[in-house]
CSV table of C-alpha atoms and ligand atoms in Angstrom, one decimal:
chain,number,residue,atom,x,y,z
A,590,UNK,CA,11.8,-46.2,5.9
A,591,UNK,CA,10.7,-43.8,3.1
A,592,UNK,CA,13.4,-41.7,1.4
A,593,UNK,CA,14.1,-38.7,3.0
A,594,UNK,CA,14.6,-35.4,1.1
A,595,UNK,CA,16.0,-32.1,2.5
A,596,UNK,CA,14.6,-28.5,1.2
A,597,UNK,CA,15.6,-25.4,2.8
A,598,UNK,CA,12.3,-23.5,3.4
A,599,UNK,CA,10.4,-26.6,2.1
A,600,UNK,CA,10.9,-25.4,-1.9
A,601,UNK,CA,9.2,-27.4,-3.9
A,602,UNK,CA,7.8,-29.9,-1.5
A,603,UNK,CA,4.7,-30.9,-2.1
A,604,UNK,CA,3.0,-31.4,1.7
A,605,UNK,CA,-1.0,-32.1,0.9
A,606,UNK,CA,-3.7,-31.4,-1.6
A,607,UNK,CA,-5.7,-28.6,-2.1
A,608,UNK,CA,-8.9,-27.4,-4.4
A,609,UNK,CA,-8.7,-23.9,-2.8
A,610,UNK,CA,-6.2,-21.8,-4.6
A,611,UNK,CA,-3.7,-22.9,-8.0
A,612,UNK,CA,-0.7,-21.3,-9.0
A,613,UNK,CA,1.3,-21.4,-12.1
A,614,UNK,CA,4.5,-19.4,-11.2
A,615,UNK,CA,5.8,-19.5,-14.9
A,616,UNK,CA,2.8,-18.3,-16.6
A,617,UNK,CA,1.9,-15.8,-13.8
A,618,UNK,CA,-1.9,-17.5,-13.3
A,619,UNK,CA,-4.1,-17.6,-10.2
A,620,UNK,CA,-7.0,-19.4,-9.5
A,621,UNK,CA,-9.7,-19.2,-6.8
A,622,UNK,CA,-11.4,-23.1,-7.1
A,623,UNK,CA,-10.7,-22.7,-11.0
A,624,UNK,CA,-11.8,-19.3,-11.2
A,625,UNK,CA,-9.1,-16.8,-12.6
A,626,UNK,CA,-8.0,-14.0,-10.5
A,627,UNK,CA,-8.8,-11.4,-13.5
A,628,UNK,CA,-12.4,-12.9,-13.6
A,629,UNK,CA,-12.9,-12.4,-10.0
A,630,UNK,CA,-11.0,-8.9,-9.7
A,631,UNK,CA,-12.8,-7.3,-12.6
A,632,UNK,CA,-15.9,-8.7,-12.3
A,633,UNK,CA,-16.8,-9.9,-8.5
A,634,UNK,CA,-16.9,-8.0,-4.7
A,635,UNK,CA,-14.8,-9.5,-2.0
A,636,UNK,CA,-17.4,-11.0,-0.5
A,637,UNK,CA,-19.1,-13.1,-3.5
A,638,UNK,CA,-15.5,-14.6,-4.1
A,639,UNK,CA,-15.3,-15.6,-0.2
A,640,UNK,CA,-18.7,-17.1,-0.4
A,641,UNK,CA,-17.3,-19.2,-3.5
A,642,UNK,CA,-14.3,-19.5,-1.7
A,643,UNK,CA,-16.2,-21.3,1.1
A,644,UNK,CA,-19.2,-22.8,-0.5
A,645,UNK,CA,-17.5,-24.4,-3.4
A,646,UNK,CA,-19.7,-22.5,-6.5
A,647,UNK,CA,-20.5,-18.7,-7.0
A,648,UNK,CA,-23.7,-17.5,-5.0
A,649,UNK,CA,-27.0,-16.6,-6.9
A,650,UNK,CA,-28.3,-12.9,-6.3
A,651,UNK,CA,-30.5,-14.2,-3.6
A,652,UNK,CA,-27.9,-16.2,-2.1
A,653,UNK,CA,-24.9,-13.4,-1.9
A,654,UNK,CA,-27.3,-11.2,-0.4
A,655,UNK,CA,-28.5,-13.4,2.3
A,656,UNK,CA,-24.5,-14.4,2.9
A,657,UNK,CA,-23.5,-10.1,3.2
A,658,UNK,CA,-26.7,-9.5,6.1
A,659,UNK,CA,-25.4,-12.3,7.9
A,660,UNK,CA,-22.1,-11.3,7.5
A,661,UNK,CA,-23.2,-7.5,8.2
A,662,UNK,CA,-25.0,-8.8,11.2
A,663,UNK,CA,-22.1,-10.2,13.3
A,664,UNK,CA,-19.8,-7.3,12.5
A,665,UNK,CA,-20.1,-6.3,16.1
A,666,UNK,CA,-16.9,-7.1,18.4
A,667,UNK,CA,-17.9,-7.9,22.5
A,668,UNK,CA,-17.2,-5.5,24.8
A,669,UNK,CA,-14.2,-7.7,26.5
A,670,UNK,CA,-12.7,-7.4,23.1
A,671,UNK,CA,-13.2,-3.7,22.6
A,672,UNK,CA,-11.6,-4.0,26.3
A,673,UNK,CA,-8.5,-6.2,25.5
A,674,UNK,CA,-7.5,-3.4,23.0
A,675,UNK,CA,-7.6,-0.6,25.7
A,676,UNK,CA,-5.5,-2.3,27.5
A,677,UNK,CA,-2.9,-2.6,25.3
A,678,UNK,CA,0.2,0.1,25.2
A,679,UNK,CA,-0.6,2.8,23.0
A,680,UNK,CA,2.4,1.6,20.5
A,681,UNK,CA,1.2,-1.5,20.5
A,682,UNK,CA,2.2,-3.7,17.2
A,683,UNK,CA,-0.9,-3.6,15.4
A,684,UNK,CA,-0.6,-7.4,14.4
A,685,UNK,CA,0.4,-8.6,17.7
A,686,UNK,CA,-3.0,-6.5,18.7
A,687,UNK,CA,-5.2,-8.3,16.3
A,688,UNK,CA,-3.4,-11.5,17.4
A,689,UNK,CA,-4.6,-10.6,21.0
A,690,UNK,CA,-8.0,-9.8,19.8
A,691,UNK,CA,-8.3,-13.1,17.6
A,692,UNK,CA,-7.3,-14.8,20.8
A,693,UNK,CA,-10.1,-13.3,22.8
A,694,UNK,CA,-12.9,-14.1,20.5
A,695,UNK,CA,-12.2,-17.1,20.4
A,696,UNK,CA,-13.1,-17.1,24.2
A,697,UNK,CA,-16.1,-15.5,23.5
A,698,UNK,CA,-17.2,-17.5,20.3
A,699,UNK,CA,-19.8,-20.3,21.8
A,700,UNK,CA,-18.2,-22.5,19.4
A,701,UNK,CA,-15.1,-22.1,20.4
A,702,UNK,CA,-13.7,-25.9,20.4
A,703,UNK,CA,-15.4,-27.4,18.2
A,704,UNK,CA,-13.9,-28.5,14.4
A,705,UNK,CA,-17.6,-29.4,13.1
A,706,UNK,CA,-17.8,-28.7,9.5
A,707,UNK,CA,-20.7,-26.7,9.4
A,708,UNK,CA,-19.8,-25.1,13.1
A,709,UNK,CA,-16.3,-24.2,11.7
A,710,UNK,CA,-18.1,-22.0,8.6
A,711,UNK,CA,-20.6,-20.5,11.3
A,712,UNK,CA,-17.2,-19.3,13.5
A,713,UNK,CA,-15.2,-18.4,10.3
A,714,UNK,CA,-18.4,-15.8,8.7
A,715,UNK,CA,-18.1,-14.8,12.7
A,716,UNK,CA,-14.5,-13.8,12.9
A,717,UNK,CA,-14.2,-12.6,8.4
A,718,UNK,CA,-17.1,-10.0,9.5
A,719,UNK,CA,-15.1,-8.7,12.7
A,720,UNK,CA,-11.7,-8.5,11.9
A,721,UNK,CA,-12.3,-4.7,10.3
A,722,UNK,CA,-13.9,-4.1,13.5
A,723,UNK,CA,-10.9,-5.0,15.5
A,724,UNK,CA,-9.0,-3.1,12.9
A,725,UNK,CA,-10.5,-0.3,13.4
A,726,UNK,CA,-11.2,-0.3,17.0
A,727,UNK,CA,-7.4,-0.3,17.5
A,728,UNK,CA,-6.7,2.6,15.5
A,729,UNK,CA,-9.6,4.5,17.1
A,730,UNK,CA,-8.6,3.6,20.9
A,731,UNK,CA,-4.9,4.2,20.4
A,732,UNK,CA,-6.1,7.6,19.3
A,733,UNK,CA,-8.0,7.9,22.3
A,734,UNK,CA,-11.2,7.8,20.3
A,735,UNK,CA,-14.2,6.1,20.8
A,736,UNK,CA,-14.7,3.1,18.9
A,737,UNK,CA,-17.3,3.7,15.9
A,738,UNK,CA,-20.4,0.7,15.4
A,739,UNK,CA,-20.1,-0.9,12.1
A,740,UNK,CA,-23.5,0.2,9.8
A,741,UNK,CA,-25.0,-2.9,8.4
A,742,UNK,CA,-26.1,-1.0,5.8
A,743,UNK,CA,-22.1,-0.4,4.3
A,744,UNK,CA,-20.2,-3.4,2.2
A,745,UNK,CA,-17.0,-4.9,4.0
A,746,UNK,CA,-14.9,-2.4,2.6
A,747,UNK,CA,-17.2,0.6,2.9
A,748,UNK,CA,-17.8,-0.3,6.6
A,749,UNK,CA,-14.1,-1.1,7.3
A,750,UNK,CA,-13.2,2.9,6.3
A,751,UNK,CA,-16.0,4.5,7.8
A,752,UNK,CA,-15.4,2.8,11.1
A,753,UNK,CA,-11.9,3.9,10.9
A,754,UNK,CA,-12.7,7.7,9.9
A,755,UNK,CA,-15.9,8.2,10.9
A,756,UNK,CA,-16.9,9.4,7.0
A,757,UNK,CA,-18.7,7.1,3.7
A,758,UNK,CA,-15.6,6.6,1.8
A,759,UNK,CA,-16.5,7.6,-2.2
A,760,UNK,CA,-17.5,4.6,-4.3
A,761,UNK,CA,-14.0,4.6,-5.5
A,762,UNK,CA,-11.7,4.1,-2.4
A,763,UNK,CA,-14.1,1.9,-1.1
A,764,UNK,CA,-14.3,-0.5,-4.8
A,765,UNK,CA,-10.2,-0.3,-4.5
A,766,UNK,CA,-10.3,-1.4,-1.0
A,767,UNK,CA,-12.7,-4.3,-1.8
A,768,UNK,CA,-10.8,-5.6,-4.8
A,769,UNK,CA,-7.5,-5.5,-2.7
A,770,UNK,CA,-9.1,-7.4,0.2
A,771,UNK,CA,-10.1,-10.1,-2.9
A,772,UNK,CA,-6.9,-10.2,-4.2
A,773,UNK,CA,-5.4,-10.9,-0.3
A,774,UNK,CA,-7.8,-14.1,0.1
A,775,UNK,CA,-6.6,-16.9,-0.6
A,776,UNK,CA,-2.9,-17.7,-1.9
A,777,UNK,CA,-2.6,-21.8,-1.4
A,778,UNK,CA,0.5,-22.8,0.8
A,779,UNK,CA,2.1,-19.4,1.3
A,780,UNK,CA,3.5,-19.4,4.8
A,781,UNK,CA,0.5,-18.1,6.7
A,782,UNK,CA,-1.6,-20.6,5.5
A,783,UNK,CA,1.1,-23.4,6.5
A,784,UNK,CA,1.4,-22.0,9.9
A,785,UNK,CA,-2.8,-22.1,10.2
A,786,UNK,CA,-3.1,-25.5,8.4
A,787,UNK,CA,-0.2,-27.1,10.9
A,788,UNK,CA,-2.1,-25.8,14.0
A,789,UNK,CA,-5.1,-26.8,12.8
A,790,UNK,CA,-3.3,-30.6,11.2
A,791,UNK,CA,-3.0,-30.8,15.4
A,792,UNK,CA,-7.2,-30.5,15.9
A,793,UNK,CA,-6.9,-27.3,17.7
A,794,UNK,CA,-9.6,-25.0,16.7
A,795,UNK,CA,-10.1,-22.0,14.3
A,796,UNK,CA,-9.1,-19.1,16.7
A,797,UNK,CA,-5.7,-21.0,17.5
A,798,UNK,CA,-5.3,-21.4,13.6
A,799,UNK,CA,-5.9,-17.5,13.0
A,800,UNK,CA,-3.6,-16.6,15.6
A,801,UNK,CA,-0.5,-18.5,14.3
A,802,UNK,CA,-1.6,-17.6,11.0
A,803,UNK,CA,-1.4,-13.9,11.9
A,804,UNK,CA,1.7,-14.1,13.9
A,805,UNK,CA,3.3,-15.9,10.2
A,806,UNK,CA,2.1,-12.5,8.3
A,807,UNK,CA,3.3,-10.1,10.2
A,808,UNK,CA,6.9,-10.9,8.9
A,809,UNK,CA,8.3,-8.4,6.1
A,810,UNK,CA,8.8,-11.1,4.0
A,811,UNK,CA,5.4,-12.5,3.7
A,812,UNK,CA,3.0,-9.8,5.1
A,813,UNK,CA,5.0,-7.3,6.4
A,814,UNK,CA,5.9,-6.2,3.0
A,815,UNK,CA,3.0,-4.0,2.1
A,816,UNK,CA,4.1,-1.9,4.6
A,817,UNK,CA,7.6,-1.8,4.3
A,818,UNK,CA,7.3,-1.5,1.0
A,819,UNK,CA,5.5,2.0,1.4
A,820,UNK,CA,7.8,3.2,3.6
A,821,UNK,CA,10.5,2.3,1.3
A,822,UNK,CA,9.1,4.7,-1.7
A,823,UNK,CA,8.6,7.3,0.9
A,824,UNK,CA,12.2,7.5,1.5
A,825,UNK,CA,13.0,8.2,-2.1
A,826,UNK,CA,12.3,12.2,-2.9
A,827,UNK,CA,11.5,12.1,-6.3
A,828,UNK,CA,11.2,10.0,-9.4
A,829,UNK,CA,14.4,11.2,-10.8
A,830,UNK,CA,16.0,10.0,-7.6
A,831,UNK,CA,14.3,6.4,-7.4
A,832,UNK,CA,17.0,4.8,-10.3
A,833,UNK,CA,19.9,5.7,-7.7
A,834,UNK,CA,18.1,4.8,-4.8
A,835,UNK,CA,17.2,1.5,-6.4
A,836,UNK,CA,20.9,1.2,-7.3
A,837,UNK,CA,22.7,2.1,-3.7
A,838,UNK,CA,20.1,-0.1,-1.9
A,839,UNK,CA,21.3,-2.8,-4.1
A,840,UNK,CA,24.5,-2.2,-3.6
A,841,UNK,CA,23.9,-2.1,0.1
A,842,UNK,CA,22.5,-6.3,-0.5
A,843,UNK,CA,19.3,-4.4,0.7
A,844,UNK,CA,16.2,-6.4,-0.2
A,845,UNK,CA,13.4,-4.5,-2.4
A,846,UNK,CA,10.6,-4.6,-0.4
A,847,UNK,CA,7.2,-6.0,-2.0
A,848,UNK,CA,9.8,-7.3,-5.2
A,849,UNK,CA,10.5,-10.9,-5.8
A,850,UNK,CA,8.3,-14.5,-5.4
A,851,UNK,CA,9.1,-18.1,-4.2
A,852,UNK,CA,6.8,-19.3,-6.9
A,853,UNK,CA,6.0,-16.1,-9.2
A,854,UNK,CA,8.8,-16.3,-12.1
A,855,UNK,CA,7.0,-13.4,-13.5
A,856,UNK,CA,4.5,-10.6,-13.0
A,857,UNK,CA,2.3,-11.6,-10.3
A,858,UNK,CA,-1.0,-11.6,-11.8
A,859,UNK,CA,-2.4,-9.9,-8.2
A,860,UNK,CA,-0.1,-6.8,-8.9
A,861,UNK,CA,-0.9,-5.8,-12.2
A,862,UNK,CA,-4.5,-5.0,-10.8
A,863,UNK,CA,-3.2,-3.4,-8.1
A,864,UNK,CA,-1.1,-1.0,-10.4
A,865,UNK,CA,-3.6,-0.3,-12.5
A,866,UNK,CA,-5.7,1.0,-9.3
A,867,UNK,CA,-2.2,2.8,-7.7
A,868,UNK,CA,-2.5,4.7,-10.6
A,869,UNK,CA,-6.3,6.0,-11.0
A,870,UNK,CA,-6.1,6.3,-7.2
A,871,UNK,CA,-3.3,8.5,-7.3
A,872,UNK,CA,-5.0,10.3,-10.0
A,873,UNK,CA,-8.2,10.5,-8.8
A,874,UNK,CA,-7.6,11.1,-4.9
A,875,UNK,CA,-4.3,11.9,-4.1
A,876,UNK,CA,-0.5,12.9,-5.0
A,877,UNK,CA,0.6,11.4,-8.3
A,878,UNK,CA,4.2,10.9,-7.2
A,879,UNK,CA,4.0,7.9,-5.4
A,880,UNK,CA,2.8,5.7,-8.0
A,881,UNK,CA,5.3,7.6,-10.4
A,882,UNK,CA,8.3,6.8,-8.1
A,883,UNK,CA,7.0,3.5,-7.2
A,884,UNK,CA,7.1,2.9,-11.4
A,885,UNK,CA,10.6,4.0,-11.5
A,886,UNK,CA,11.5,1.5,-9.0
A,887,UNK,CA,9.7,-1.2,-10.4
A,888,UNK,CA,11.7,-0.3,-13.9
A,889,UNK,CA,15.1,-0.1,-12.3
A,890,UNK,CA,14.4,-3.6,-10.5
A,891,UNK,CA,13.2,-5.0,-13.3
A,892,UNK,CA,16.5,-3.7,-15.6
A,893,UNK,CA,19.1,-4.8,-12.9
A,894,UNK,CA,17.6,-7.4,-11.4
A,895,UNK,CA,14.6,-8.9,-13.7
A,896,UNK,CA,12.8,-9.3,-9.9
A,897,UNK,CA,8.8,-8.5,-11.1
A,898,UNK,CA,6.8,-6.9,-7.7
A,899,UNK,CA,4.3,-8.6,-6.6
A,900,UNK,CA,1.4,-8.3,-4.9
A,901,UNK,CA,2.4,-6.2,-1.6
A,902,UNK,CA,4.1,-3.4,-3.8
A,903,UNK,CA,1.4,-1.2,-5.1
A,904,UNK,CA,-0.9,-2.2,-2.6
A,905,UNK,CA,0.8,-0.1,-0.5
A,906,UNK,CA,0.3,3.0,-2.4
A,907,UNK,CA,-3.5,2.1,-2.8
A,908,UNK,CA,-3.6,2.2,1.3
A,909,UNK,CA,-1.6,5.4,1.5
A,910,UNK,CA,-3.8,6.9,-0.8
A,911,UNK,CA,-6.7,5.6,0.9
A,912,UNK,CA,-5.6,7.3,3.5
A,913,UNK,CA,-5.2,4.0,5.8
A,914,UNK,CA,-2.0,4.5,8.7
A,915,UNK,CA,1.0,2.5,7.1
A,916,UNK,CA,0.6,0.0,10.2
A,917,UNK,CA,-2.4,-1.2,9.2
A,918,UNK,CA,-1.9,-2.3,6.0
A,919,UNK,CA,-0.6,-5.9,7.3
A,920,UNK,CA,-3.7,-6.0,9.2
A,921,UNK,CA,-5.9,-5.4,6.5
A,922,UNK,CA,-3.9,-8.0,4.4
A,923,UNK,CA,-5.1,-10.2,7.3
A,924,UNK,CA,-8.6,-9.0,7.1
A,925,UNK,CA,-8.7,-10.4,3.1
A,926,UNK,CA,-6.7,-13.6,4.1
A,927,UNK,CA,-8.9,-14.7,6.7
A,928,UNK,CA,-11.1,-16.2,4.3
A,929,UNK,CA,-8.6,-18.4,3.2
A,930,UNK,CA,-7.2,-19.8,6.3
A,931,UNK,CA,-10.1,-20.8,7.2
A,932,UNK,CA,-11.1,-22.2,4.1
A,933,UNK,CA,-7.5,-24.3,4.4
A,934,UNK,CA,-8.7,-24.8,8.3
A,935,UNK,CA,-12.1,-26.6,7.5
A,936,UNK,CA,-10.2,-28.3,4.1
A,937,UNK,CA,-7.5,-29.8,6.4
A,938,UNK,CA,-9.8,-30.5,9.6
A,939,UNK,CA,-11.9,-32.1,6.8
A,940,UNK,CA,-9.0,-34.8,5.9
A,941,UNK,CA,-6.9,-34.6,8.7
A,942,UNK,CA,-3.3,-35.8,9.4
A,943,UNK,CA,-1.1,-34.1,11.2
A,944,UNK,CA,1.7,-32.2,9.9
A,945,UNK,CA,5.1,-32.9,11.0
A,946,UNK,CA,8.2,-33.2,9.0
A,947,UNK,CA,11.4,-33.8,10.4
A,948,UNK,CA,14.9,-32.2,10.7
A,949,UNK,CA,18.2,-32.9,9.3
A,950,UNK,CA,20.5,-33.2,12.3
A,951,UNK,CA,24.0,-31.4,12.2
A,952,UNK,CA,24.8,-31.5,16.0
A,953,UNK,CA,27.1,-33.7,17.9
A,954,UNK,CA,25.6,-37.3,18.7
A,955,UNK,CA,28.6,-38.8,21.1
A,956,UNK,CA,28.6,-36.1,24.1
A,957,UNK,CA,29.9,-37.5,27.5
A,958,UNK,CA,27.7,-35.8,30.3
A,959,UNK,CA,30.2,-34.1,33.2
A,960,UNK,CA,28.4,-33.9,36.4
A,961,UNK,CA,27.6,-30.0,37.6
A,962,UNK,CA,30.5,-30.0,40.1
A,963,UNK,CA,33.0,-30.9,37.6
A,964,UNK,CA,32.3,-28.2,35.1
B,1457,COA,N1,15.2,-7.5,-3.6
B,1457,COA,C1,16.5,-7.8,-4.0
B,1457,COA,N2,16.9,-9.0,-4.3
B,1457,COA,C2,16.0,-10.0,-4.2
B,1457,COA,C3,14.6,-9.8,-3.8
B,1457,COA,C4,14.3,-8.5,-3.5
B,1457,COA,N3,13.1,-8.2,-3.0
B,1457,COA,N4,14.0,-10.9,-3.8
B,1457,COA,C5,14.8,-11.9,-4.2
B,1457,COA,N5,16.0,-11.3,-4.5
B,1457,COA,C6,17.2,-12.0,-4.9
B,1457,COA,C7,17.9,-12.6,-3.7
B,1457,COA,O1,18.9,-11.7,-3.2
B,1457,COA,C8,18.6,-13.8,-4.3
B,1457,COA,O2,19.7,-13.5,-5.0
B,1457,COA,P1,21.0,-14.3,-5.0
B,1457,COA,O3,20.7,-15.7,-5.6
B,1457,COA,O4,22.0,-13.5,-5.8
B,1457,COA,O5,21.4,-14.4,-3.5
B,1457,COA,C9,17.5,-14.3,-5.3
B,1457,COA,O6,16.8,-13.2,-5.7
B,1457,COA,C10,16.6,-15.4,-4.7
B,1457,COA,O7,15.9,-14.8,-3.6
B,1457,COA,P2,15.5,-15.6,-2.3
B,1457,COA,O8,15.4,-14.7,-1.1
B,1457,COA,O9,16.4,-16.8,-2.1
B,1457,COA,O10,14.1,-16.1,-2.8
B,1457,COA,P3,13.1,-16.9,-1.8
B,1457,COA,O11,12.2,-17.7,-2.7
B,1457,COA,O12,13.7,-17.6,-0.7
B,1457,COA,O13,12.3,-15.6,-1.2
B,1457,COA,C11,10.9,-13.7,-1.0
B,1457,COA,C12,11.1,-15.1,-1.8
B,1457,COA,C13,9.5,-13.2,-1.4
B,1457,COA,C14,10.9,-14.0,0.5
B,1457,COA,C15,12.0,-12.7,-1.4
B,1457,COA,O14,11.9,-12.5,-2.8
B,1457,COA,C16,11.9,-11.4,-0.6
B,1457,COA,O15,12.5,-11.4,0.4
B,1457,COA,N6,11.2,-10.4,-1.1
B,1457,COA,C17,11.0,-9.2,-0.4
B,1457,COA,C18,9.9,-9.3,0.6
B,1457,COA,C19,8.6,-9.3,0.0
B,1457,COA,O16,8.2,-8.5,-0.9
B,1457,COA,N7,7.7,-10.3,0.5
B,1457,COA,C20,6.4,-10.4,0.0
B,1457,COA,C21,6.2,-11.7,-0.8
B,1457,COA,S1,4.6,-11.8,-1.5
């Protein structure tokens, strides 16, 4: 029998290859298939990268725009789906809503059992283009609005905020939005991914991969962050006030929301673009102060702690200053990291075996069994 090793929350276990997504914790680099995470965030759209992410290479002009129609094209949600929302409770949790909703398209998708390469891509473009939809939808219904069609015409993130307010968003918000979705794609064995790539190590289908992935990200210490994060800095008054804050929290063995990594042992490249947008945003749209506290925090963490933020701390100032309701942020982390659960999906379905590690075993092994009327 092989060796057996023992790793509390699997760290440092190495559990299959992958050519999706690299990550060097100590020098703070991220690649996409080879391509650095600065390349992509400076120079390419959200939907370029996913097609890369997908298709192996970057698309040509003709080929990215041929990939965002048919994308554009199946934005639309069924009405059963549109449906499934209403009938939720009004506080729904929006991730156990877009769980639900995954859940239903699947029932809806033709395709729904099958794990064929190119039928897997086909069902993964389907349910990347309507996950903004569902988003949206939610927010809309729960309002007691109407949902609002998605315009063809709008990219991913320019549809995704018009949907959800009914107005274009400015070139700006909707470029910030876009580069945050690109940033959320892929992340290699994070524990989303893991959740969707031990569903799918079973051969159940996309949908039931999504779903488990979803569930996995709605926890404040993967997913859940963005938003907790935000609420966090809204609790602290002013900048002068975030040192203390940062200091009685600690104190209080509090966790810093969106601060700290299992593999990051320094600044996660993903954050520094979002602070650099946290801070024109700010600027340029809204109220200053967030991003200013959210600075002092980051200081005072990094002072008494040396914990670098990552990824889900100024993200969530870029979706306050969007405008975007704090419960949606996870979703919309969802809505970037669909791409790469199902690029891990079709990777695993494409070298299949399934995933099943084993426990250590601390409980009693000689228990005599007392019949029921002798307890
Ligand atoms: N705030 C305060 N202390 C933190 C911290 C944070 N956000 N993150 C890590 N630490 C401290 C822990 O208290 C622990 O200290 P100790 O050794 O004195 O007990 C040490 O750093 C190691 O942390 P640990 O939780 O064991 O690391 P992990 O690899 O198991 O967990 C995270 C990584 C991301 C789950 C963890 O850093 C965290 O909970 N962060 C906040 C949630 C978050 O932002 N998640 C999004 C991740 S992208």
């Amino acid at each position: 029998m092989a060796e057996q090793i023992m790793a509390k929350g699997l760290e440092g276990v190495v559990v299959s290859e992958t050519s999706l997504g690299f990550i060097d914790g100590q020098q703070g680099r991220l690649l996409y298939r080879g391509y650095d995470i600065h390349d992509l965030a400076e120079h390419a759209s959200y939907l370029e990268t996913l097609y890369m992410l997908w298709h192996g290479d970057l698309p040509s002009g003709e080929q990215l725009e041929a990939f965002e129609a048919r994308v554009a094209g199946a934005r639309t949600i069924p009405d059963g789906v549109v449906d499934a929302l209403g009938s939720l409770p009004r506080d729904a949790n929006a991730m156990t809503a877009l769980q639900a909703a995954v859940a239903t398209l699947g029932s809806f998708d033709p395709d729904s059992d099958s794990n064929e390469h190119d039928v897997e891509l086909a069902k993964a473009l389907r349910l990347a283009a309507k996950i903004p939809t569902v988003i949206a939808a939610f927010d809309r219904i729960r309002g007691g609005e109407e949902p609002i069609e998605p315009d063809p015409d709008l990219s991913q993130a320019a549809n995704f905020l018009y949907m959800l307010t009914g107005q274009e968003p400015s070139d700006v918000a909707a470029k910030a939005l876009d580069t945050s979705l690109l940033l959320y794609l892929e992340h290699g064995f994070n524990a989303s991914t893991f959740a969707c790539r031990v569903i799918a190590s079973t051969l159940a289908d996309l949908h039931s991969s999504i779903v488990g992935g979803i569930g996995a990200l709605k926890g404040q210490l993967h997913g859940g962050a963005n938003e907790k994060a935000m609420r966090m800095i809204l609790e602290i008054d002013s900048e002068e006030e975030a040192e203390a804050w940062v200091d009685e929290a600690l104190d209080q063995h509090r966790k810093i929301m969106g601060f700290g990594h299992r593999v990051y042992r320094t600044e996660d490249p993903r954050a520094t673009h979002l602070r650099r947008m946290s801070e024109r945003l700010s600027e340029d749209l809204g109220d200053p102060k967030w991003h200013r506290i959210a600075r002092r925090v980051e200081e005072t963490m990094l002072d008494r702690k040396g914990i670098n933020c990552n990824v889900d701390f100024y993200c969530g100032i870029v979706y306050y200053t969007l405008g975007i309701p704090l419960d949606l942020f996870t979703p919309l982390f969802a809505a970037g990291r669909i791409g790469g659960w199902s690029a891990h999906v079709m990777e695993q379905h494409g070298d299949n075996r399934i995933i099943r590690p084993r426990a250590e075993y601390t409980g009693s092994k000689n228990r005599e069994f007392v019949p029921i009327d002798e307890r």
